[in-house]
């Protein structure tokens, strides 16, 4: 099965992709990870990407697609894969199609902006060991102190309410239109976010016919 995970930042795409990856025995291909690996391994496309990164520029779509093609040609992708973080825009989705990178299902986790803001602004991260907690769903035993190492818990800049709102604006403007793009191709499956990770996984399994 070839899958794309869609959904707002903080919708739980990464967590669900990990679970599906284990269950279906297919790799999760994260754009950020393969970009770093290609640069480290010095592949031709990786070296090209490095030039952009080192000059502080965004890596253009055609370079990312090149790295994606390199990665998807590896043996572990023969039975399918889950794309995480790509495509983010309609031009990227069109470029993937043009490169012959096909997908079976675009899975969208539906969740309200209010819930995302509550979820992300409640996150606390240990400054020392990076363990994450949540003031509502997974609070530390002692407020502000990490259970694991006793370090101070902080709010990451990414999780501050203003930052989350800005990221949601970008998502609605650039990435959400992909739902219509894949719906036109009969590949969109939408699931409502559930109260727990497990129940969200259950509705995803159902949507995918697993």
mmCIF file of C-alpha atoms in Angstrom:
data_model
loop_
_atom_site.group_PDB
_atom_site.id
_atom_site.type_symbol
_atom_site.label_atom_id
_atom_site.label_comp_id
_atom_site.label_asym_id
_atom_site.label_seq_id
_atom_site.Cartn_x
_atom_site.Cartn_y
_atom_site.Cartn_z
ATOM 1 C CA UNK A 1 0.000 0.000 0.000
ATOM 2 C CA UNK A 2 1.280 3.452 -0.949
ATOM 3 C CA UNK A 3 -0.015 6.092 1.427
ATOM 4 C CA UNK A 4 0.154 9.830 1.980
ATOM 5 C CA UNK A 5 -0.739 11.243 5.397
ATOM 6 C CA UNK A 6 -2.635 14.548 5.340
ATOM 7 C CA UNK A 7 -3.808 16.671 8.252
ATOM 8 C CA UNK A 8 -2.988 19.846 10.134
ATOM 9 C CA UNK A 9 0.233 20.208 12.147
ATOM 10 C CA UNK A 10 -0.354 18.388 15.433
ATOM 11 C CA UNK A 11 -3.092 16.115 14.053
ATOM 12 C CA UNK A 12 -1.030 13.038 14.931
ATOM 13 C CA UNK A 13 0.120 12.086 11.412
ATOM 14 C CA UNK A 14 3.604 11.069 12.556
ATOM 15 C CA UNK A 15 2.298 8.862 15.371
ATOM 16 C CA UNK A 16 -0.240 7.118 13.129
ATOM 17 C CA UNK A 17 2.304 6.721 10.310
ATOM 18 C CA UNK A 18 4.638 4.930 12.752
ATOM 19 C CA UNK A 19 1.868 2.518 13.827
ATOM 20 C CA UNK A 20 0.834 1.790 10.211
ATOM 21 C CA UNK A 21 4.460 1.353 9.188
ATOM 22 C CA UNK A 22 4.868 -1.411 11.799
ATOM 23 C CA UNK A 23 1.523 -3.062 11.016
ATOM 24 C CA UNK A 24 1.910 -3.046 7.218
ATOM 25 C CA UNK A 25 5.678 -3.612 7.335
ATOM 26 C CA UNK A 26 6.329 -0.693 4.970
ATOM 27 C CA UNK A 27 8.683 2.250 5.602
ATOM 28 C CA UNK A 28 7.638 5.781 6.495
ATOM 29 C CA UNK A 29 9.497 8.131 4.181
ATOM 30 C CA UNK A 30 9.973 11.468 5.900
ATOM 31 C CA UNK A 31 11.106 14.229 3.539
ATOM 32 C CA UNK A 32 13.314 15.817 6.210
ATOM 33 C CA UNK A 33 15.031 12.526 7.053
ATOM 34 C CA UNK A 34 15.755 11.493 3.458
ATOM 35 C CA UNK A 35 17.015 14.991 2.661
ATOM 36 C CA UNK A 36 19.490 14.825 5.571
ATOM 37 C CA UNK A 37 20.531 11.256 4.631
ATOM 38 C CA UNK A 38 21.097 12.159 0.945
ATOM 39 C CA UNK A 39 23.232 15.164 1.955
ATOM 40 C CA UNK A 40 25.232 13.045 4.431
ATOM 41 C CA UNK A 41 25.758 10.229 1.890
ATOM 42 C CA UNK A 42 26.814 12.743 -0.762
ATOM 43 C CA UNK A 43 24.487 11.399 -3.491
ATOM 44 C CA UNK A 44 24.379 13.632 -6.610
ATOM 45 C CA UNK A 45 20.942 15.002 -5.663
ATOM 46 C CA UNK A 46 22.036 15.249 -2.024
ATOM 47 C CA UNK A 47 24.999 17.448 -2.960
ATOM 48 C CA UNK A 48 22.669 19.673 -4.970
ATOM 49 C CA UNK A 49 20.334 19.976 -1.953
ATOM 50 C CA UNK A 50 23.303 20.785 0.308
ATOM 51 C CA UNK A 51 24.145 23.855 -1.801
ATOM 52 C CA UNK A 52 20.649 25.270 -1.175
ATOM 53 C CA UNK A 53 20.608 24.407 2.532
ATOM 54 C CA UNK A 54 24.043 25.876 3.168
ATOM 55 C CA UNK A 55 23.102 29.134 1.452
ATOM 56 C CA UNK A 56 19.944 29.296 3.590
ATOM 57 C CA UNK A 57 17.559 28.744 0.674
ATOM 58 C CA UNK A 58 14.571 26.394 0.434
ATOM 59 C CA UNK A 59 15.364 23.193 -1.434
ATOM 60 C CA UNK A 60 13.346 23.361 -4.704
ATOM 61 C CA UNK A 61 10.661 20.779 -5.474
ATOM 62 C CA UNK A 62 12.556 19.139 -8.346
ATOM 63 C CA UNK A 63 15.511 18.368 -6.046
ATOM 64 C CA UNK A 64 13.203 16.953 -3.353
ATOM 65 C CA UNK A 65 11.444 14.801 -5.990
ATOM 66 C CA UNK A 66 14.872 13.553 -7.147
ATOM 67 C CA UNK A 67 15.766 12.519 -3.591
ATOM 68 C CA UNK A 68 12.332 10.915 -3.209
ATOM 69 C CA UNK A 69 12.874 8.866 -6.401
ATOM 70 C CA UNK A 70 16.276 7.691 -5.130
ATOM 71 C CA UNK A 71 14.751 6.589 -1.812
ATOM 72 C CA UNK A 72 11.670 4.879 -3.305
ATOM 73 C CA UNK A 73 13.897 2.816 -5.608
ATOM 74 C CA UNK A 74 15.342 1.040 -2.543
ATOM 75 C CA UNK A 75 14.297 -2.555 -1.817
ATOM 76 C CA UNK A 76 12.319 -1.852 1.367
ATOM 77 C CA UNK A 77 9.795 0.209 -0.649
ATOM 78 C CA UNK A 78 8.894 -2.678 -2.980
ATOM 79 C CA UNK A 79 5.663 -3.472 -1.060
ATOM 80 C CA UNK A 80 4.652 0.132 -0.473
ATOM 81 C CA UNK A 81 5.492 3.151 1.662
ATOM 82 C CA UNK A 82 4.012 6.003 3.665
ATOM 83 C CA UNK A 83 4.986 9.531 2.594
ATOM 84 C CA UNK A 84 5.287 11.962 5.498
ATOM 85 C CA UNK A 85 5.744 15.678 4.819
ATOM 86 C CA UNK A 86 5.358 15.383 1.046
ATOM 87 C CA UNK A 87 3.503 16.589 -0.940
ATOM 88 C CA UNK A 88 2.757 19.825 0.910
ATOM 89 C CA UNK A 89 1.342 21.703 -2.084
ATOM 90 C CA UNK A 90 -0.543 20.941 -5.300
ATOM 91 C CA UNK A 91 2.538 21.676 -7.492
ATOM 92 C CA UNK A 92 4.455 19.067 -5.442
ATOM 93 C CA UNK A 93 1.617 16.528 -5.872
ATOM 94 C CA UNK A 94 1.610 17.177 -9.629
ATOM 95 C CA UNK A 95 5.403 16.804 -9.751
ATOM 96 C CA UNK A 96 5.163 13.438 -7.921
ATOM 97 C CA UNK A 97 2.613 12.215 -10.497
ATOM 98 C CA UNK A 98 4.780 13.450 -13.347
ATOM 99 C CA UNK A 99 7.763 11.540 -11.916
ATOM 100 C CA UNK A 100 5.623 8.380 -11.875
ATOM 101 C CA UNK A 101 5.466 8.256 -8.058
ATOM 102 C CA UNK A 102 2.012 6.853 -7.495
ATOM 103 C CA UNK A 103 -0.077 6.543 -4.330
ATOM 104 C CA UNK A 104 -3.121 4.424 -3.491
ATOM 105 C CA UNK A 105 -4.648 6.471 -0.680
ATOM 106 C CA UNK A 106 -4.343 10.000 0.705
ATOM 107 C CA UNK A 107 -5.438 9.659 4.329
ATOM 108 C CA UNK A 108 -6.598 12.861 6.001
ATOM 109 C CA UNK A 109 -6.960 13.103 9.794
ATOM 110 C CA UNK A 110 -9.689 15.684 10.436
ATOM 111 C CA UNK A 111 -9.373 17.837 13.551
ATOM 112 C CA UNK A 112 -10.540 21.361 14.442
ATOM 113 C CA UNK A 113 -8.119 24.282 14.746
ATOM 114 C CA UNK A 114 -9.308 24.866 18.336
ATOM 115 C CA UNK A 115 -8.392 21.315 19.299
ATOM 116 C CA UNK A 116 -4.966 21.598 17.636
ATOM 117 C CA UNK A 117 -4.217 24.844 19.512
ATOM 118 C CA UNK A 118 -5.283 23.287 22.848
ATOM 119 C CA UNK A 119 -3.308 20.130 22.109
ATOM 120 C CA UNK A 120 -0.089 21.838 21.045
ATOM 121 C CA UNK A 121 -0.060 24.716 23.502
ATOM 122 C CA UNK A 122 -0.487 22.145 26.301
ATOM 123 C CA UNK A 123 2.711 20.329 25.291
ATOM 124 C CA UNK A 124 5.724 20.634 27.580
ATOM 125 C CA UNK A 125 9.185 19.431 26.562
ATOM 126 C CA UNK A 126 12.102 18.637 28.875
ATOM 127 C CA UNK A 127 14.979 21.045 28.223
ATOM 128 C CA UNK A 128 17.490 18.284 29.067
ATOM 129 C CA UNK A 129 16.214 14.944 27.693
ATOM 130 C CA UNK A 130 13.468 16.153 25.241
ATOM 131 C CA UNK A 131 10.756 13.902 26.770
ATOM 132 C CA UNK A 132 7.339 15.436 26.069
ATOM 133 C CA UNK A 133 4.363 15.764 28.409
ATOM 134 C CA UNK A 134 0.923 17.332 28.102
ATOM 135 C CA UNK A 135 -0.705 19.376 30.854
ATOM 136 C CA UNK A 136 -4.067 17.638 30.270
ATOM 137 C CA UNK A 137 -3.513 14.220 28.704
ATOM 138 C CA UNK A 138 -0.078 13.277 30.061
ATOM 139 C CA UNK A 139 0.922 15.593 32.915
ATOM 140 C CA UNK A 140 4.249 15.202 34.767
ATOM 141 C CA UNK A 141 4.085 13.964 38.396
ATOM 142 C CA UNK A 142 5.426 17.330 39.555
ATOM 143 C CA UNK A 143 4.350 20.420 37.617
ATOM 144 C CA UNK A 144 7.167 21.800 35.442
ATOM 145 C CA UNK A 145 9.567 18.939 36.248
ATOM 146 C CA UNK A 146 10.460 16.000 33.973
ATOM 147 C CA UNK A 147 9.556 12.578 35.448
ATOM 148 C CA UNK A 148 12.446 10.982 33.591
ATOM 149 C CA UNK A 149 15.467 13.143 34.432
ATOM 150 C CA UNK A 150 14.247 15.962 36.720
ATOM 151 C CA UNK A 151 14.948 18.626 34.087
ATOM 152 C CA UNK A 152 12.808 21.765 33.607
ATOM 153 C CA UNK A 153 9.815 21.501 31.281
ATOM 154 C CA UNK A 154 9.460 24.276 28.710
ATOM 155 C CA UNK A 155 7.064 25.285 25.923
ATOM 156 C CA UNK A 156 8.814 24.867 22.569
ATOM 157 C CA UNK A 157 8.582 27.904 20.307
ATOM 158 C CA UNK A 158 6.798 25.663 17.764
ATOM 159 C CA UNK A 159 4.092 24.878 20.345
ATOM 160 C CA UNK A 160 3.330 28.475 21.394
ATOM 161 C CA UNK A 161 -0.261 29.447 20.493
ATOM 162 C CA UNK A 162 0.765 32.256 18.062
ATOM 163 C CA UNK A 163 3.181 29.938 16.211
ATOM 164 C CA UNK A 164 0.553 27.180 16.011
ATOM 165 C CA UNK A 165 -2.004 29.638 14.572
ATOM 166 C CA UNK A 166 0.514 30.788 11.945
ATOM 167 C CA UNK A 167 1.305 27.158 10.992
ATOM 168 C CA UNK A 168 -2.420 26.407 10.692
ATOM 169 C CA UNK A 169 -2.879 29.391 8.353
ATOM 170 C CA UNK A 170 -0.119 28.012 6.097
ATOM 171 C CA UNK A 171 -1.702 24.538 6.226
ATOM 172 C CA UNK A 172 -5.161 25.833 5.206
ATOM 173 C CA UNK A 173 -3.723 27.943 2.381
ATOM 174 C CA UNK A 174 -1.164 25.514 0.919
ATOM 175 C CA UNK A 175 -1.725 21.919 2.032
ATOM 176 C CA UNK A 176 -5.476 21.546 2.618
ATOM 177 C CA UNK A 177 -6.248 22.011 -1.130
ATOM 178 C CA UNK A 178 -4.565 18.593 -1.626
ATOM 179 C CA UNK A 179 -7.737 16.998 -0.229
ATOM 180 C CA UNK A 180 -9.694 18.164 -3.294
ATOM 181 C CA UNK A 181 -6.781 17.140 -5.576
ATOM 182 C CA UNK A 182 -6.844 13.540 -4.299
ATOM 183 C CA UNK A 183 -10.659 13.425 -3.979
ATOM 184 C CA UNK A 184 -10.875 14.136 -7.743
ATOM 185 C CA UNK A 185 -8.685 11.075 -8.292
ATOM 186 C CA UNK A 186 -10.836 8.934 -5.987
ATOM 187 C CA UNK A 187 -7.947 8.465 -3.557
ATOM 188 C CA UNK A 188 -9.016 10.525 -0.536
ATOM 189 C CA UNK A 189 -10.093 8.868 2.740
ATOM 190 C CA UNK A 190 -10.993 11.136 5.663
ATOM 191 C CA UNK A 191 -11.124 10.027 9.292
ATOM 192 C CA UNK A 192 -12.179 12.065 12.305
ATOM 193 C CA UNK A 193 -9.595 12.410 15.035
ATOM 194 C CA UNK A 194 -10.636 10.351 18.076
ATOM 195 C CA UNK A 195 -10.078 10.948 21.818
ATOM 196 C CA UNK A 196 -7.174 8.479 21.996
ATOM 197 C CA UNK A 197 -4.321 7.347 19.725
ATOM 198 C CA UNK A 198 -5.702 3.776 19.772
ATOM 199 C CA UNK A 199 -9.225 4.725 18.714
ATOM 200 C CA UNK A 200 -7.822 6.950 15.949
ATOM 201 C CA UNK A 201 -5.790 3.950 14.731
ATOM 202 C CA UNK A 202 -8.989 1.842 14.740
ATOM 203 C CA UNK A 203 -10.899 4.270 12.483
ATOM 204 C CA UNK A 204 -7.859 4.479 10.176
ATOM 205 C CA UNK A 205 -7.718 0.679 9.884
ATOM 206 C CA UNK A 206 -11.411 0.697 9.002
ATOM 207 C CA UNK A 207 -10.959 3.435 6.374
ATOM 208 C CA UNK A 208 -8.094 1.481 4.782
ATOM 209 C CA UNK A 209 -9.975 -1.842 4.936
ATOM 210 C CA UNK A 210 -7.327 -3.476 7.142
#
